[in-house]
XYZ file of C-alpha atoms in Angstrom:
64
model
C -10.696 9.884 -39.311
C -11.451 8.905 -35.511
C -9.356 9.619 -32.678
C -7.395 6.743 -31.492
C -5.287 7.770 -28.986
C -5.623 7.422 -25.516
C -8.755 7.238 -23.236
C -7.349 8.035 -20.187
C -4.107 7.516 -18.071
C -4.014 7.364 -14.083
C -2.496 9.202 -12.057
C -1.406 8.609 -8.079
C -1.820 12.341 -6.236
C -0.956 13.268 -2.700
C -3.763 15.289 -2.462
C -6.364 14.458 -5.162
C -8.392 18.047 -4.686
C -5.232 19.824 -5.015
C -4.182 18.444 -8.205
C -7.975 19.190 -9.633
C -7.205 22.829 -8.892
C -3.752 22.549 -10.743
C -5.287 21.479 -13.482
C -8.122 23.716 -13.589
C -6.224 26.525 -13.531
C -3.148 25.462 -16.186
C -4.841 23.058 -18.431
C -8.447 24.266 -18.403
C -9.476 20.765 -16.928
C -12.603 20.244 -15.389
C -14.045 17.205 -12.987
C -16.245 14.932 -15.162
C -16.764 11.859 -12.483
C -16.035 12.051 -8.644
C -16.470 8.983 -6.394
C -14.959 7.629 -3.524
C -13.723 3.930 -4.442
C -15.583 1.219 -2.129
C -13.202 -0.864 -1.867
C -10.318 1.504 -0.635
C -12.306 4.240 0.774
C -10.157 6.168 -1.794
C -11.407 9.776 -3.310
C -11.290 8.956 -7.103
C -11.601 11.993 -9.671
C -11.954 12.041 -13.618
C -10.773 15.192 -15.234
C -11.174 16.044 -18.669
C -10.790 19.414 -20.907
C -13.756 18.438 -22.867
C -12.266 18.826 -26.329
C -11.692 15.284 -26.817
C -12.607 11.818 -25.449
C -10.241 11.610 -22.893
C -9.880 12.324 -19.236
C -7.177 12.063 -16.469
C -7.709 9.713 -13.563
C -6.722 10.909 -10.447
C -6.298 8.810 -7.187
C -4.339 9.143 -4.086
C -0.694 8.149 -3.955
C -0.732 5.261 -1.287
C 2.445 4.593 1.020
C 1.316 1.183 1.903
């Protein structure tokens, strides 16, 4: 049987690096796809534990 759960789900950080080191270390959760969105100038990370098709989006929490 396939998995059909989720893909992904995205999450606003304060600090994007920070939260890649949180989950690192408590989740085992490693950066799959880092980029910095062109349109918001915004540092955009994928994370993923790499026992499954699916990966954490991170982005920065805007105030705006």
């Amino acid at each position: 049987m396939s998995d059909l759960g989720f893909t992904h789900i995205a999450l606003a950080a304060s600090d994007v690096d920070a939260s890649i080191s949180f989950y690192a270390k408590y989740a085992q959760m490693t950066v799959v796809h880092h980029h910095i969105d062109q349109a918001t100038q915004s540092d955009v990370a994928w994370i993923s534990d790499l026992t499954r098709p699916f990966v954490i989006v991170l982005f920065p929490l805007s105030l705006d």
